[in-house]
């Protein structure tokens, strides 16, 4: 059940080329500065755009600030959720409502160089083979830095292994992509932070071309909503889930072959030790490998037979 919401939007005749989605949750101290920065960059770029600021049931004065600023920014649309739904839900609904051909996701916490949004859009405009541009962060300035750096490296390598692609930044919040290409994957987005991981893996697993643009990353303004243990677990689980959804053989077949190999070697040892006896655990290992291999092939058949 998605959150009820209301929206303030001026009538517009022509659809914009770019839709920028800006989730806002308790960002009262800096959201207007972020809107000013984005608007200035887009106005200078010459691209037609709409800036969709979604207040995700903030408990501070974020919504009041947005309504107050709306008359100053004709391209600004304010959407208000009446209950907190998470950044993934905000981005999913925003992308579904977007009128632009290009959709940009970013954050309102001053961490991303949003003045470079036109650069991401330009890459998509000039190279039609690229469907998704990701702002790949070159530094880590988030909270729990000593824990996040190794954890993110492990999750990224795990995702690279499962998708078979090089991923400089798996979960950057600054990205631009073709809306039409993204539509089949929006239903897969979870409600929380791992939505950015999901959209990255979805594009890679379906052989869409991604371009990783190096960007700076700054210290967050305000209080972080990231919960290290819970959100890191969700990132890993989401990478595994997405790979299972698009390419289950990548997950299940290595495990199946490993068990079959161990079972075969154990059987050789058993026969050498007792020529007429194979241990029960050897049979269990081998049969488990066969069952997982069968499950992997069945899952792959289902994936290949479904639409999209």
Tab-separated table of N, CA, C and O in Angstrom, residues 123-124 126-132 178 207-210:
chain	number	residue	atom	x	y	z
A	123	UNK	N	25.582	13.117	-21.489
A	123	UNK	CA	26.118	11.814	-21.905
A	123	UNK	C	25.020	10.968	-22.528
A	123	UNK	O	25.216	10.338	-23.573
A	124	UNK	N	23.844	10.949	-21.906
A	124	UNK	CA	22.722	10.181	-22.446
A	124	UNK	C	22.223	10.776	-23.759
A	124	UNK	O	21.825	10.042	-24.676
A	126	UNK	N	23.986	12.446	-26.028
A	126	UNK	CA	24.944	12.315	-27.130
A	126	UNK	C	25.254	10.872	-27.495
A	126	UNK	O	25.675	10.596	-28.614
A	127	UNK	N	25.095	9.960	-26.556
A	127	UNK	CA	25.404	8.555	-26.825
A	127	UNK	C	24.159	7.718	-26.579
A	127	UNK	O	23.830	7.369	-25.450
A	128	UNK	N	23.456	7.377	-27.649
A	128	UNK	CA	22.205	6.640	-27.535
A	128	UNK	C	22.404	5.194	-27.097
A	128	UNK	O	21.438	4.506	-26.733
A	129	UNK	N	23.652	4.713	-27.114
A	129	UNK	CA	23.905	3.336	-26.668
A	129	UNK	C	23.943	3.240	-25.146
A	129	UNK	O	23.828	2.149	-24.581
A	130	UNK	N	24.100	4.375	-24.470
A	130	UNK	CA	24.148	4.400	-23.007
A	130	UNK	C	22.735	4.627	-22.477
A	130	UNK	O	22.046	5.553	-22.893
A	131	UNK	N	22.299	3.777	-21.562
A	131	UNK	CA	20.965	3.887	-20.975
A	131	UNK	C	20.972	4.427	-19.548
A	131	UNK	O	19.926	4.812	-19.027
A	132	UNK	N	22.148	4.448	-18.933
A	132	UNK	CA	22.196	4.777	-17.508
A	132	UNK	C	23.569	5.378	-17.197
A	132	UNK	O	24.594	4.787	-17.511
A	178	UNK	N	17.332	6.546	-18.840
A	178	UNK	CA	16.199	6.703	-19.731
A	178	UNK	C	14.945	6.130	-19.054
A	178	UNK	O	14.919	4.955	-18.693
A	207	UNK	N	21.868	-6.385	-19.553
A	207	UNK	CA	22.814	-5.965	-20.597
A	207	UNK	C	22.558	-4.557	-21.133
A	207	UNK	O	22.822	-4.277	-22.305
A	208	UNK	N	22.063	-3.681	-20.278
A	208	UNK	CA	21.977	-2.269	-20.649
A	208	UNK	C	23.328	-1.613	-20.398
A	208	UNK	O	24.036	-1.951	-19.448
A	209	UNK	N	23.670	-0.670	-21.236
A	209	UNK	CA	24.968	-0.006	-21.136
A	209	UNK	C	24.950	1.035	-20.023
A	209	UNK	O	24.117	1.948	-20.019
A	210	UNK	N	25.882	0.903	-19.072
A	210	UNK	CA	26.041	1.876	-17.994
A	210	UNK	C	27.344	2.639	-18.175
A	210	UNK	O	28.356	2.062	-18.588
